Short mmCIF file of C-alpha atoms in Angstrom, two decimals:
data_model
loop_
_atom_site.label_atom_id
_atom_site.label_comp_id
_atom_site.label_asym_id
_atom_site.label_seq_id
_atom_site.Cartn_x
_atom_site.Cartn_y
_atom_site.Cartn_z
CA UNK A 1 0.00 0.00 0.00
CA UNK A 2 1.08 3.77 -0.27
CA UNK A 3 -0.19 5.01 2.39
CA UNK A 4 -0.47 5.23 6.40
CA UNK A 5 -3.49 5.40 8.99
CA UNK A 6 -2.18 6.75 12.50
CA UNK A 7 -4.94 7.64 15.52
CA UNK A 8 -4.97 8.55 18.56
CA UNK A 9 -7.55 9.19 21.11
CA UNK A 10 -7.37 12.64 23.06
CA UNK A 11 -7.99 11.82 26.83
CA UNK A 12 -5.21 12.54 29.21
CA UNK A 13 -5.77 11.09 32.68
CA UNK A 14 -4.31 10.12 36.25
CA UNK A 15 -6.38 7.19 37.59
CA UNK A 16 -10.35 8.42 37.69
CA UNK A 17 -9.67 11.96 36.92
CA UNK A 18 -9.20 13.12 33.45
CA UNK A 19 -7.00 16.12 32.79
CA UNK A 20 -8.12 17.15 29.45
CA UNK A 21 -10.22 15.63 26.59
CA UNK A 22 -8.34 17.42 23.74
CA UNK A 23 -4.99 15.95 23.79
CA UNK A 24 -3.90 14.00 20.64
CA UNK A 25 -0.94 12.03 21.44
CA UNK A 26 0.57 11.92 17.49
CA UNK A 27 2.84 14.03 16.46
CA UNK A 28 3.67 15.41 13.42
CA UNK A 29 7.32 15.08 12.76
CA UNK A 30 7.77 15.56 8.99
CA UNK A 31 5.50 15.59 6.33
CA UNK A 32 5.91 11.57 5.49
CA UNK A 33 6.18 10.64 8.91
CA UNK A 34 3.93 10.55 12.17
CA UNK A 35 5.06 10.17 16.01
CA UNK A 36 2.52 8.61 17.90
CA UNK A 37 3.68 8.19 21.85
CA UNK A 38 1.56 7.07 24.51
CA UNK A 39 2.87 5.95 28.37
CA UNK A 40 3.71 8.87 30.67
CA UNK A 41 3.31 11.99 29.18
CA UNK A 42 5.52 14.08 30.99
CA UNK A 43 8.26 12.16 29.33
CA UNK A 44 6.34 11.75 26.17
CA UNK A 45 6.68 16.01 25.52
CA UNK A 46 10.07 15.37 26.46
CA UNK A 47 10.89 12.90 23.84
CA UNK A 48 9.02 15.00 21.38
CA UNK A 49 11.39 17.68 22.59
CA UNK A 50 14.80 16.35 21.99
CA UNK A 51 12.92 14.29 18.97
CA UNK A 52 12.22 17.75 17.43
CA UNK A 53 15.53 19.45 17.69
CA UNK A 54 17.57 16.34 16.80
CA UNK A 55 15.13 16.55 13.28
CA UNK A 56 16.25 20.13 12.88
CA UNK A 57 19.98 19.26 13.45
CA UNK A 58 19.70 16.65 11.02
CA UNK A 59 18.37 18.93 8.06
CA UNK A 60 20.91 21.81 9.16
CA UNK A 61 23.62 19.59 8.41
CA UNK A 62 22.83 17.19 5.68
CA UNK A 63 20.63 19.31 3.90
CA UNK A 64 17.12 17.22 3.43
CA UNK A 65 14.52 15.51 5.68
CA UNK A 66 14.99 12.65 7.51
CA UNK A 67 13.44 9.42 6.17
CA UNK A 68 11.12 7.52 8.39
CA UNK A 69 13.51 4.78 8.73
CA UNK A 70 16.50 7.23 9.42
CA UNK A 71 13.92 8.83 12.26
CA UNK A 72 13.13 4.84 12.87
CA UNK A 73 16.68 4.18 14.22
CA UNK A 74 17.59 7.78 15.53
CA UNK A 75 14.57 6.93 18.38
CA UNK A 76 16.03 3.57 18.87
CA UNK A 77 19.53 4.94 19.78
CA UNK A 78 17.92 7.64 22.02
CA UNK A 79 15.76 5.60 23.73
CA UNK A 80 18.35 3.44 24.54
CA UNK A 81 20.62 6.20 25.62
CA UNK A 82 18.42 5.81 28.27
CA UNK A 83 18.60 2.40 28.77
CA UNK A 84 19.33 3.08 32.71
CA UNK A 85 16.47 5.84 33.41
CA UNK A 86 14.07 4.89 31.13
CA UNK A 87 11.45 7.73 29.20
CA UNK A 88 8.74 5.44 30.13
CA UNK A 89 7.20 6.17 26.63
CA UNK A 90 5.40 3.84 23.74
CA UNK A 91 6.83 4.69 20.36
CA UNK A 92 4.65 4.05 17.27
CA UNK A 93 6.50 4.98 14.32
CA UNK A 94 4.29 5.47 10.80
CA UNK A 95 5.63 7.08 7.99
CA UNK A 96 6.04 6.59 4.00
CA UNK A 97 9.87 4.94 2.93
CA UNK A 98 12.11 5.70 0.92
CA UNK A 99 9.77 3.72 -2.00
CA UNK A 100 6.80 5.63 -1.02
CA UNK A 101 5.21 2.79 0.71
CA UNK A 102 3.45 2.40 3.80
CA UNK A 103 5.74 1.28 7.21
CA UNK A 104 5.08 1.13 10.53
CA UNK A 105 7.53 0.77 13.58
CA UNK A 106 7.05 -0.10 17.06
CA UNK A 107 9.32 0.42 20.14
CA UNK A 108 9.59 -0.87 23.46
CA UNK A 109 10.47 1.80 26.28
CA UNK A 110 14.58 0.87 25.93
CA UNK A 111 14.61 1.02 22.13
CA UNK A 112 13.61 -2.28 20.71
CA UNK A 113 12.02 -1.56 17.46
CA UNK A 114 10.75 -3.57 14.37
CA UNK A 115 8.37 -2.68 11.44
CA UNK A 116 4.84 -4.57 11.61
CA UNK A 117 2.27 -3.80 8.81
CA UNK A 118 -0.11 -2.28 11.96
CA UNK A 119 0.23 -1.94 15.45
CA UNK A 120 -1.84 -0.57 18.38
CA UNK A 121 -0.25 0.23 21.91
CA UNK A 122 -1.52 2.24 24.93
CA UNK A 123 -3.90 1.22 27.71
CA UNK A 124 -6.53 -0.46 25.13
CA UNK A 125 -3.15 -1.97 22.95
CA UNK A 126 -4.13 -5.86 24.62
CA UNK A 127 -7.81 -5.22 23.31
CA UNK A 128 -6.72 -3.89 20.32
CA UNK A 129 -4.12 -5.48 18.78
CA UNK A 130 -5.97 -8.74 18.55
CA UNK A 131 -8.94 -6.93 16.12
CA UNK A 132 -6.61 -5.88 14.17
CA UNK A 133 -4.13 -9.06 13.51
CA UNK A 134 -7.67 -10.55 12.48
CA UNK A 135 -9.20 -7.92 10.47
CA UNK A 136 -5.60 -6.25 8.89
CA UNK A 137 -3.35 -9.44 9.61
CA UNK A 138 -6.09 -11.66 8.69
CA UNK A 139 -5.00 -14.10 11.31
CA UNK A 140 -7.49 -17.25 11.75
CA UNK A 141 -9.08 -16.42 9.28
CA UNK A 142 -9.87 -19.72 6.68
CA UNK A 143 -10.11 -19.22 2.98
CA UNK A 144 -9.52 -15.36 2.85
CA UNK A 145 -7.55 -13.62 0.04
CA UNK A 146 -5.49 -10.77 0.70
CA UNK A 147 -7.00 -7.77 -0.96
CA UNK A 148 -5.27 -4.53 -0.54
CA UNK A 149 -7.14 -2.53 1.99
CA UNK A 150 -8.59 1.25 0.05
CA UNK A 151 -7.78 4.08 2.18
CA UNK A 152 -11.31 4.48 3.36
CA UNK A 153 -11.87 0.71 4.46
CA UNK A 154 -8.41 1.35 6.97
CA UNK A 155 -10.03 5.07 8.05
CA UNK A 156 -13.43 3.31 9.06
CA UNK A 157 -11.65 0.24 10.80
CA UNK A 158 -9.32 2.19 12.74
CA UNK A 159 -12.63 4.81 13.75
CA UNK A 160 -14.43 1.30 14.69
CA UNK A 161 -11.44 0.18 16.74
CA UNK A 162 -11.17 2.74 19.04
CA UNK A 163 -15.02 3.19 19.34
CA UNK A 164 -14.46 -0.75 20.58
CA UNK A 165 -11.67 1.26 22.74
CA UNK A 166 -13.86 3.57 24.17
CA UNK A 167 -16.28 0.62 25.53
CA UNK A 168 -14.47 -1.40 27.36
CA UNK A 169 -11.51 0.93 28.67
CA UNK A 170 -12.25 3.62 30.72
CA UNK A 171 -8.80 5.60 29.92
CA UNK A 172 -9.79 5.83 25.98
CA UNK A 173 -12.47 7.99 25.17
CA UNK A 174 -13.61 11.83 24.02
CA UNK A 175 -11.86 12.07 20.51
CA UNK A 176 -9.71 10.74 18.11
CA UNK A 177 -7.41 12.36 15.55
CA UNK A 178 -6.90 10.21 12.36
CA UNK A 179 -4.16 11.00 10.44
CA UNK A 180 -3.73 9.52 7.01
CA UNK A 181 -0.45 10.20 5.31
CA UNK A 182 0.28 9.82 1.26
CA UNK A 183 2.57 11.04 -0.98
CA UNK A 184 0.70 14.01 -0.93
CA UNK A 185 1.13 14.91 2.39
CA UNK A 186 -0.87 14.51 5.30
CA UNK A 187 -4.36 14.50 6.45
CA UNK A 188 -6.28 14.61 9.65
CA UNK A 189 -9.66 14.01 10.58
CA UNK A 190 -11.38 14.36 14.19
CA UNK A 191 -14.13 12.88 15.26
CA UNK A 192 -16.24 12.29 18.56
CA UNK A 193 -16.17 9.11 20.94
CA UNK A 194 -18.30 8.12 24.14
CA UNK A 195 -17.19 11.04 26.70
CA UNK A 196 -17.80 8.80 29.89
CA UNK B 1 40.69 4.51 32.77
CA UNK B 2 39.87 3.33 36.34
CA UNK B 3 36.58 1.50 37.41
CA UNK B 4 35.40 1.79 40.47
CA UNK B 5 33.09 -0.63 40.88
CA UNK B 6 29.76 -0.23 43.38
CA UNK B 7 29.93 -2.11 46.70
CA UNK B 8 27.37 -1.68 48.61
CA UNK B 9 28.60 -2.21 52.19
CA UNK B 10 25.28 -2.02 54.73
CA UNK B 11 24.35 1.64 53.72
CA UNK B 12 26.84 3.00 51.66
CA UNK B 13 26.07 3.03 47.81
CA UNK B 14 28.75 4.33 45.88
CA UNK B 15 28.79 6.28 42.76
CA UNK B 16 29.64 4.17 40.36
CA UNK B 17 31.82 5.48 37.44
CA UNK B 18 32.54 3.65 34.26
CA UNK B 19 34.45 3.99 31.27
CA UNK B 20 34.16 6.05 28.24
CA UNK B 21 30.91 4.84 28.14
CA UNK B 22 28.67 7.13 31.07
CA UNK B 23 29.29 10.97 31.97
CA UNK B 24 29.04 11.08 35.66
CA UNK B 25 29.93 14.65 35.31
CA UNK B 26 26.80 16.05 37.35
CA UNK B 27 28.61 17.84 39.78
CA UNK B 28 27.69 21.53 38.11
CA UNK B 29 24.25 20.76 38.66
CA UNK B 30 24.37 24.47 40.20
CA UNK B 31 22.48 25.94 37.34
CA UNK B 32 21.78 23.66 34.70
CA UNK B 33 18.63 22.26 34.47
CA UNK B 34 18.58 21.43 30.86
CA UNK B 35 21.57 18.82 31.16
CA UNK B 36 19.46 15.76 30.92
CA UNK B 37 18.37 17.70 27.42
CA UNK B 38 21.40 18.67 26.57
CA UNK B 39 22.58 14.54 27.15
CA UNK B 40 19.82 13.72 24.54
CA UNK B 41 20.52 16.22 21.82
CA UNK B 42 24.56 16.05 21.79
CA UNK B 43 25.82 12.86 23.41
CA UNK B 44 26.12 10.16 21.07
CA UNK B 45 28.37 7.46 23.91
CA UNK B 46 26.94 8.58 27.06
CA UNK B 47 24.26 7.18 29.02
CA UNK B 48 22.16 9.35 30.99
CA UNK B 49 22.34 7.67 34.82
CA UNK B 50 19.68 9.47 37.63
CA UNK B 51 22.19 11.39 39.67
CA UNK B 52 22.75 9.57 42.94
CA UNK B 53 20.57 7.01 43.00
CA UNK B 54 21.28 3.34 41.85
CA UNK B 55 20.39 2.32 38.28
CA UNK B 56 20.36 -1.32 39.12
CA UNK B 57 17.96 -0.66 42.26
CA UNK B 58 16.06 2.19 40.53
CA UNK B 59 15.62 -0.19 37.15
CA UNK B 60 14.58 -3.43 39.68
CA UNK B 61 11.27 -1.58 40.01
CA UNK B 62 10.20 -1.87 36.55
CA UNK B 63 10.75 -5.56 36.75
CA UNK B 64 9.59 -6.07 39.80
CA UNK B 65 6.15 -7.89 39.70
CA UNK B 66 4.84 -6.52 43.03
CA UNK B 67 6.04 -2.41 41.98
CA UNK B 68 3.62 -0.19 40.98
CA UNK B 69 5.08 0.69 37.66
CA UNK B 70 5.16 -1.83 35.02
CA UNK B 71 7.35 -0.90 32.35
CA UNK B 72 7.27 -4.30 30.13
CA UNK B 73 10.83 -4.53 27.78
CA UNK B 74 10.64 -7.09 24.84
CA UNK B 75 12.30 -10.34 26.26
CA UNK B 76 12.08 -14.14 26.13
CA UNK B 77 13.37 -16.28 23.14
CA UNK B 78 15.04 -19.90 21.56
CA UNK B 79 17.63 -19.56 19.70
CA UNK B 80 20.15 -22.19 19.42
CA UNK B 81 23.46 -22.95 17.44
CA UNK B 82 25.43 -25.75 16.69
CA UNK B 83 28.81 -26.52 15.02
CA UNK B 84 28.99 -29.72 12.20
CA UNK B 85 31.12 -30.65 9.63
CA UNK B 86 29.75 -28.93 7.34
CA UNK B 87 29.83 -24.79 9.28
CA UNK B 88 27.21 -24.14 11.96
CA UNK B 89 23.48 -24.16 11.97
CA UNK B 90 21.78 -20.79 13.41
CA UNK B 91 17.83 -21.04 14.30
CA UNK B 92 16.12 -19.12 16.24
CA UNK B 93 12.34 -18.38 16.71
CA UNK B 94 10.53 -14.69 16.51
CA UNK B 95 8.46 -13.74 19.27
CA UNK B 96 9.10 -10.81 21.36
CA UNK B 97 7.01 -10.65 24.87
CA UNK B 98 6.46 -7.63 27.25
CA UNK B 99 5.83 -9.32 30.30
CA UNK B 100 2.49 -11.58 29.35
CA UNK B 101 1.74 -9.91 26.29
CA UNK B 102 3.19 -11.00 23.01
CA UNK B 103 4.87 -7.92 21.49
CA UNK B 104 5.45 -9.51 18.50
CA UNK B 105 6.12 -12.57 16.29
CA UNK B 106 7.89 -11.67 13.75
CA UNK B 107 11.20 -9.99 15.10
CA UNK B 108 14.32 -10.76 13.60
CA UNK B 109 16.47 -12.53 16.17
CA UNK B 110 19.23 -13.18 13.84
CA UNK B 111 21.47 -10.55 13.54
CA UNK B 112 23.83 -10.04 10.65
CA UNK B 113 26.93 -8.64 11.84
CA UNK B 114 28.74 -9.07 8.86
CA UNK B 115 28.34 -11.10 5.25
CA UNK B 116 30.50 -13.82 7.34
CA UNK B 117 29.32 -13.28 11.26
CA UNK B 118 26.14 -13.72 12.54
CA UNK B 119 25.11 -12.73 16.38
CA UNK B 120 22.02 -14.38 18.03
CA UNK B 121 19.62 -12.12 19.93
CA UNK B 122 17.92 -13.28 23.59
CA UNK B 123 16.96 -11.54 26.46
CA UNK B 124 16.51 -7.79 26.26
CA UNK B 125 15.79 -7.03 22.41
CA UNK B 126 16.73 -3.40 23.21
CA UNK B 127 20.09 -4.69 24.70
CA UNK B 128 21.38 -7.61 22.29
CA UNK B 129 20.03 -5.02 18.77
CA UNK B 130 21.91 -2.30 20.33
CA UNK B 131 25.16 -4.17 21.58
CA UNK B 132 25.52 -5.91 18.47
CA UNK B 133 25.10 -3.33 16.46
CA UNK B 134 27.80 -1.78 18.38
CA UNK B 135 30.13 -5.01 17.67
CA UNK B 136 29.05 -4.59 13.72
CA UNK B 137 30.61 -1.34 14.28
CA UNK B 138 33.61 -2.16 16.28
CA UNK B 139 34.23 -5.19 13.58
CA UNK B 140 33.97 -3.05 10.60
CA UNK B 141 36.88 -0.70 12.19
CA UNK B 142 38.94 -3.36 13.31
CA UNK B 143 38.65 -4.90 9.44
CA UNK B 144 39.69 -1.24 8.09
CA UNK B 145 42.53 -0.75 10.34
CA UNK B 146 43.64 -4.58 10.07
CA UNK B 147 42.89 -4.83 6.10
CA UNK B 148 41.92 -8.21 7.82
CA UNK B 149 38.65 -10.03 8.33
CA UNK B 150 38.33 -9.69 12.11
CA UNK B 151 38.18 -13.47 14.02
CA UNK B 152 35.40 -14.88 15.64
CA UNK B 153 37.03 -15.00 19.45
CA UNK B 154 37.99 -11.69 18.77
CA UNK B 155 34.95 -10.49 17.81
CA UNK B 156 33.16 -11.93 20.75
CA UNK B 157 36.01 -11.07 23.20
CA UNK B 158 34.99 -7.31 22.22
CA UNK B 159 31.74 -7.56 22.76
CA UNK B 160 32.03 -9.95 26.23
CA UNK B 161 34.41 -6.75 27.08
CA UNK B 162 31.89 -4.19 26.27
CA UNK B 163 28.79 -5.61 27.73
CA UNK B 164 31.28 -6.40 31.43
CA UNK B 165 31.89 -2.35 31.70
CA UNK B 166 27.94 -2.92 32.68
CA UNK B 167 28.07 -5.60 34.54
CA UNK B 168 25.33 -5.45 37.55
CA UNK B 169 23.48 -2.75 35.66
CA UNK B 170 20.64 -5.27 34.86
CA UNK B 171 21.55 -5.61 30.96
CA UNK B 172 19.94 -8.70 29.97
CA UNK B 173 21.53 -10.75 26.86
CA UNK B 174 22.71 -14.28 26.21
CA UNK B 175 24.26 -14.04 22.81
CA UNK B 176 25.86 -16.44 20.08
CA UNK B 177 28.20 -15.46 18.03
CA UNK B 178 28.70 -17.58 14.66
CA UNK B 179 31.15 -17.36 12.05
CA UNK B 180 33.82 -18.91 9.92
CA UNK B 181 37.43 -17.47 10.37
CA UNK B 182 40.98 -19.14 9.87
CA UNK B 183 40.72 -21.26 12.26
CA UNK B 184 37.61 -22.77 10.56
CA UNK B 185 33.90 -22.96 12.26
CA UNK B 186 33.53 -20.32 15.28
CA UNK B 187 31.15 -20.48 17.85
CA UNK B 188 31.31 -18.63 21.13
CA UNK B 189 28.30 -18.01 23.77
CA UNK B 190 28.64 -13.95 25.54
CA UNK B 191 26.54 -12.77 27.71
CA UNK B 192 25.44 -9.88 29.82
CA UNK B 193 27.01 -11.50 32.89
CA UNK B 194 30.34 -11.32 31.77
CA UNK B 195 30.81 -15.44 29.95
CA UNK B 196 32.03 -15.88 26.85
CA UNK B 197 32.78 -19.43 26.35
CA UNK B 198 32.84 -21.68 23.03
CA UNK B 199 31.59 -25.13 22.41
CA UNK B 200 30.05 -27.17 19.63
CA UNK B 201 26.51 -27.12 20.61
CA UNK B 202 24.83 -23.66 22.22
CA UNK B 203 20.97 -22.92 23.30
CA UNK B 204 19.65 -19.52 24.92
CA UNK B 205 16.37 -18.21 26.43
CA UNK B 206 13.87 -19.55 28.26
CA UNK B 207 13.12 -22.53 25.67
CA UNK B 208 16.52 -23.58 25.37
CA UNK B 209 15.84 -26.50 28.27
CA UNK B 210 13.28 -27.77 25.43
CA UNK B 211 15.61 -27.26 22.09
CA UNK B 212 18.71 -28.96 24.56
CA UNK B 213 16.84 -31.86 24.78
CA UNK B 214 15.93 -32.58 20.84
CA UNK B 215 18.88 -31.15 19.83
CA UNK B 216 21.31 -33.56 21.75
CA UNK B 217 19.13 -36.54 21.47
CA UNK B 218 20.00 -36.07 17.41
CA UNK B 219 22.97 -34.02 16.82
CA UNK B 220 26.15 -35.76 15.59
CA UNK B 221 29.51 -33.86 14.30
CA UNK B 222 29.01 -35.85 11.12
CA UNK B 223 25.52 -34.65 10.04
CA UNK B 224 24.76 -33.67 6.58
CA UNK B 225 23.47 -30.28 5.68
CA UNK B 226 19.82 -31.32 5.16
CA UNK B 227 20.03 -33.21 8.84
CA UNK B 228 21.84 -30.39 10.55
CA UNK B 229 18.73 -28.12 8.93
CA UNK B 230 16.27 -30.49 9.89
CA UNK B 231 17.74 -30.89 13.54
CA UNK B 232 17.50 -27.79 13.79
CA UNK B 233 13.85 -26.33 12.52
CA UNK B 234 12.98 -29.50 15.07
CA UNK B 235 14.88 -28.50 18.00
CA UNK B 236 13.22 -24.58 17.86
CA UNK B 237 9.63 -26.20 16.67
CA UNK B 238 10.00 -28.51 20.62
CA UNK B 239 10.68 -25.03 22.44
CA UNK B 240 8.06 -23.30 21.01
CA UNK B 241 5.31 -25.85 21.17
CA UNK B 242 6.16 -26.28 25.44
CA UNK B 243 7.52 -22.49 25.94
CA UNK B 244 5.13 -19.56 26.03
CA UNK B 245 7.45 -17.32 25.68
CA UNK B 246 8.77 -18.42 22.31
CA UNK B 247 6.66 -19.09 18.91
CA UNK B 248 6.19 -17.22 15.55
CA UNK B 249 8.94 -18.38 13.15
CA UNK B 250 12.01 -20.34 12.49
CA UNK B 251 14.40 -18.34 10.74
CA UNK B 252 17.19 -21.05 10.10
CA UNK B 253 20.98 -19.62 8.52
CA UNK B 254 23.96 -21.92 7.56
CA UNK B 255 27.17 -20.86 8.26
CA UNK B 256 29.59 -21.67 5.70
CA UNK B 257 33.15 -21.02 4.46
CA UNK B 258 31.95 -18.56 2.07
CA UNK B 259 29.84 -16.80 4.49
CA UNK B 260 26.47 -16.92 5.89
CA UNK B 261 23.42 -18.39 3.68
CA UNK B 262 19.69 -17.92 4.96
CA UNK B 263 17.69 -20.89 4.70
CA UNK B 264 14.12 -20.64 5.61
CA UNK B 265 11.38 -19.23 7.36
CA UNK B 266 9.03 -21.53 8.53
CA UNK B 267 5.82 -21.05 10.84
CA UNK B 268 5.57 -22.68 13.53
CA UNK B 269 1.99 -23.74 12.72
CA UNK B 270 2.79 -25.47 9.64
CA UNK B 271 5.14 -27.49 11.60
CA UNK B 272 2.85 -28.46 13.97
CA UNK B 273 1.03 -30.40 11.38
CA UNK B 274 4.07 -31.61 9.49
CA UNK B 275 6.03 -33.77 12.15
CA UNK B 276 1.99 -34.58 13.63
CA UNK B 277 1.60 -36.05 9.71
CA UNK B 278 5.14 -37.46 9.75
CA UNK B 279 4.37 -39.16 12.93
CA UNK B 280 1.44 -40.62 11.73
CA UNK B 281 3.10 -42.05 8.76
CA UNK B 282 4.96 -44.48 11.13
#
């Protein structure tokens, strides 16, 4: 596929209070390639931070953008820079390559990364991650073909998983900000979710 | 440089100072605030510590099971390596946990150092990617400033040297290191603890007890290729079928003279019914 689907809901809270229902947790890093981080978000601004700047240093000195796989491996070294004091953040990668296709990566707090075709992480990942290994991954599934999903058929799954989100988890909820990123650039859409 | 290394004697915790590797250089925290920043955007070989507090204490709470925070790093594996007369055989399996959840199953455990070294991965996937892509480093210089292939004890003696500066920090990685050098087939076993030994036969992670027990039951020195292969794709298959924490798929290499070759990749599943229909052939 050419193309990427990254949400994220908006809620920010500390056990049964929520702080603010308008906080997306992706971040726009350049114009192929989307930083989602979830975990604690104090280090999460941080990491977006030093994420930023390193970015800018990059293009001052070699003169173009960083490629989402260059970005991919700069996070891994960072985060594992911290290897002994942790950002206790959830990295989620998704960007176009160098080929104009569709990748996603996935880190672990120390660094750990590897590129999956879809990924979900955050308080809801556990419930989530199974949907989509079925309905993306078409895992146990008998007798399906692999069709190449349209970018309106991802949208609409990835609004239906985190209305599933919203159900059953009580930290996911008020909005979600889909962005969907082409060779064209990058789009994003908000919409509502259950607010209790 | 010295080492001091951390005793803690009833109270007393020391700072502990390493080598090149950590800044400990906190003392002018007078005014600077922004120095854990300024770590981030501008160090590229230091590793940010929390000023005077333990990182092997501090980090025990993450892995504690009874500690509030549960900060999950990708662990658990079979891998498993063995020497023949024909190179060595390197399989491992793919799945990456975070404490009971399965991360992933398709991580590449096999890691190619160079187009004739190969370094297994098992423990801490941030640890063993990031170590032994320091060693790919480190092996690359050595080859430019030696206009020599760099040997497989030396190559493993570097990294068992690297990953000992740590030692006690809670680094987590049992590694293999494969190759074929000068003095023929190589096969040493490094880990975070500071061993590096060599030996015909190796397994790591938690299903190695399971892959020990096929693989010795069948291995020989004088295997062909296709047996080696087989012995091996069986040996991970065992683990993964009675450990939880290993499954996915077997990626299987064959060390050679002329380098490493990859074989396969086979799920797991399809094995499952394989050996079940070979068994039922009998």
């Amino acid at each position: 596929e050419d193309f990427v689907v990254v949400g994220s809901d908006t809620r920010l809270s500390q056990g049964f209070s929520i702080f603010t229902r308008d906080l997306p947790k992706t971040y726009k890093l350049t114009t192929s390639t989307v930083l989602g981080a979830c975990g604690f978000h104090g280090d999460v601004l941080t990491l977006t931070k030093v994420l930023n700047a390193r970015l800018k240093m990059f293009e001052h000195e070699h003169h173009k953008k960083m490629t989402t796989s260059e970005i991919a491996a700069m996070l891994s070294t960072m985060l594992y820079h911290r290897r002994f004091f942790p950002y206790y953040v959830y990295n989620l990668i998704a960007g176009l390559d160098e080929e104009g296709k569709g990748v996603v990566y996935s880190f672990d707090p120390v660094g750990s990364y590897g590129s999956d075709g879809y990924r979900a992480r955050g308080s809801a990942a556990a419930m989530l991650q199974p949907l989509l290994d079925n309905q993306i991954g078409l895992k146990n599934q008998q007798n399906v073909q692999r069709v190449s999903l349209s970018k309106e058929k991802v949208v609409n799954l990835v609004k239906d998983v985190f209305i599933s989100a919203a159900e059953r988890d009580i930290y996911t909820g008020d909005a979600v900000v889909v962005h969907v990123i082409t060779k064209d650039g990058t789009t994003t859409e908000r919409f509502p979710l259950r607010r209790d | 440089m010295k080492r001091i290394t951390a005793t803690k004697a009833t109270t007393i915790i020391k700072n502990v100072r390493k080598t090149s590797n950590i800044s400990a250089m906190y003392h002018d925290f007078g005014g600077s605030s922004t120095h854990l920043l300024d770590d981030a955007l501008t160090s590229t070989t230091n590793f940010t510590v929390p000023y005077g507090i333990d990182p092997v204490e501090s980090l025990k709470e993450f892995t504690n099971p009874k500690s509030d925070v549960k900060i999950h790093f990708d662990h658990g594996t079979t891998t498993l390596a063995f020497k023949f007369q024909h190179g060595v055989i390197v399989a491992v399996d793919s799945r990456a946990t975070a404490g009971p959840s399965i991360e992933s199953q398709t991580v590449k455990k096999v890691i190619e150092i160079n187009p004739y070294l190969l370094g297994t991965m098992a423990g801490g996937a941030a640890d063993c990617a990031y170590w032994e892509r320091v060693l790919a480093r480190q092996c690359r210089i050595y080859e430019l400033r030696n206009k020599e292939r760099i040997s497989v004890a030396a190559a493993s003696k570097l990294l068992a040297n690297i990953v000992y500066n740590y030692k006690g920090m809670g680094l987590s990685m049992g590694t293999m290191i494969c190759g074929w050098d000068k003095r023929g087939p190589g096969l040493y076993y490094v880990d975070s603890d500071g061993e590096r030994m060599s030996n015909n036969i190796y397994s790591v992670g938690s299903g190695s007890v399971y892959a020990y027990g096929v693989l010795d039951s069948g291995y020989r020195y004088d295997l062909s290729v296709e047996e080696a292969i087989d012995l091996g794709r069986r040996s991970i298959y065992h683990a993964t079928h009675r450990d939880a924490y290993s499954g996915g798929v077997v990626n299987l290499y064959h060390m050679k003279e002329s380098g490493w070759e990859f074989i396969s990749q086979t799920d797991v599943f399809d094995l499952h019914y394989q050996y079940k229909a070979e068994k039922e052939k009998k």
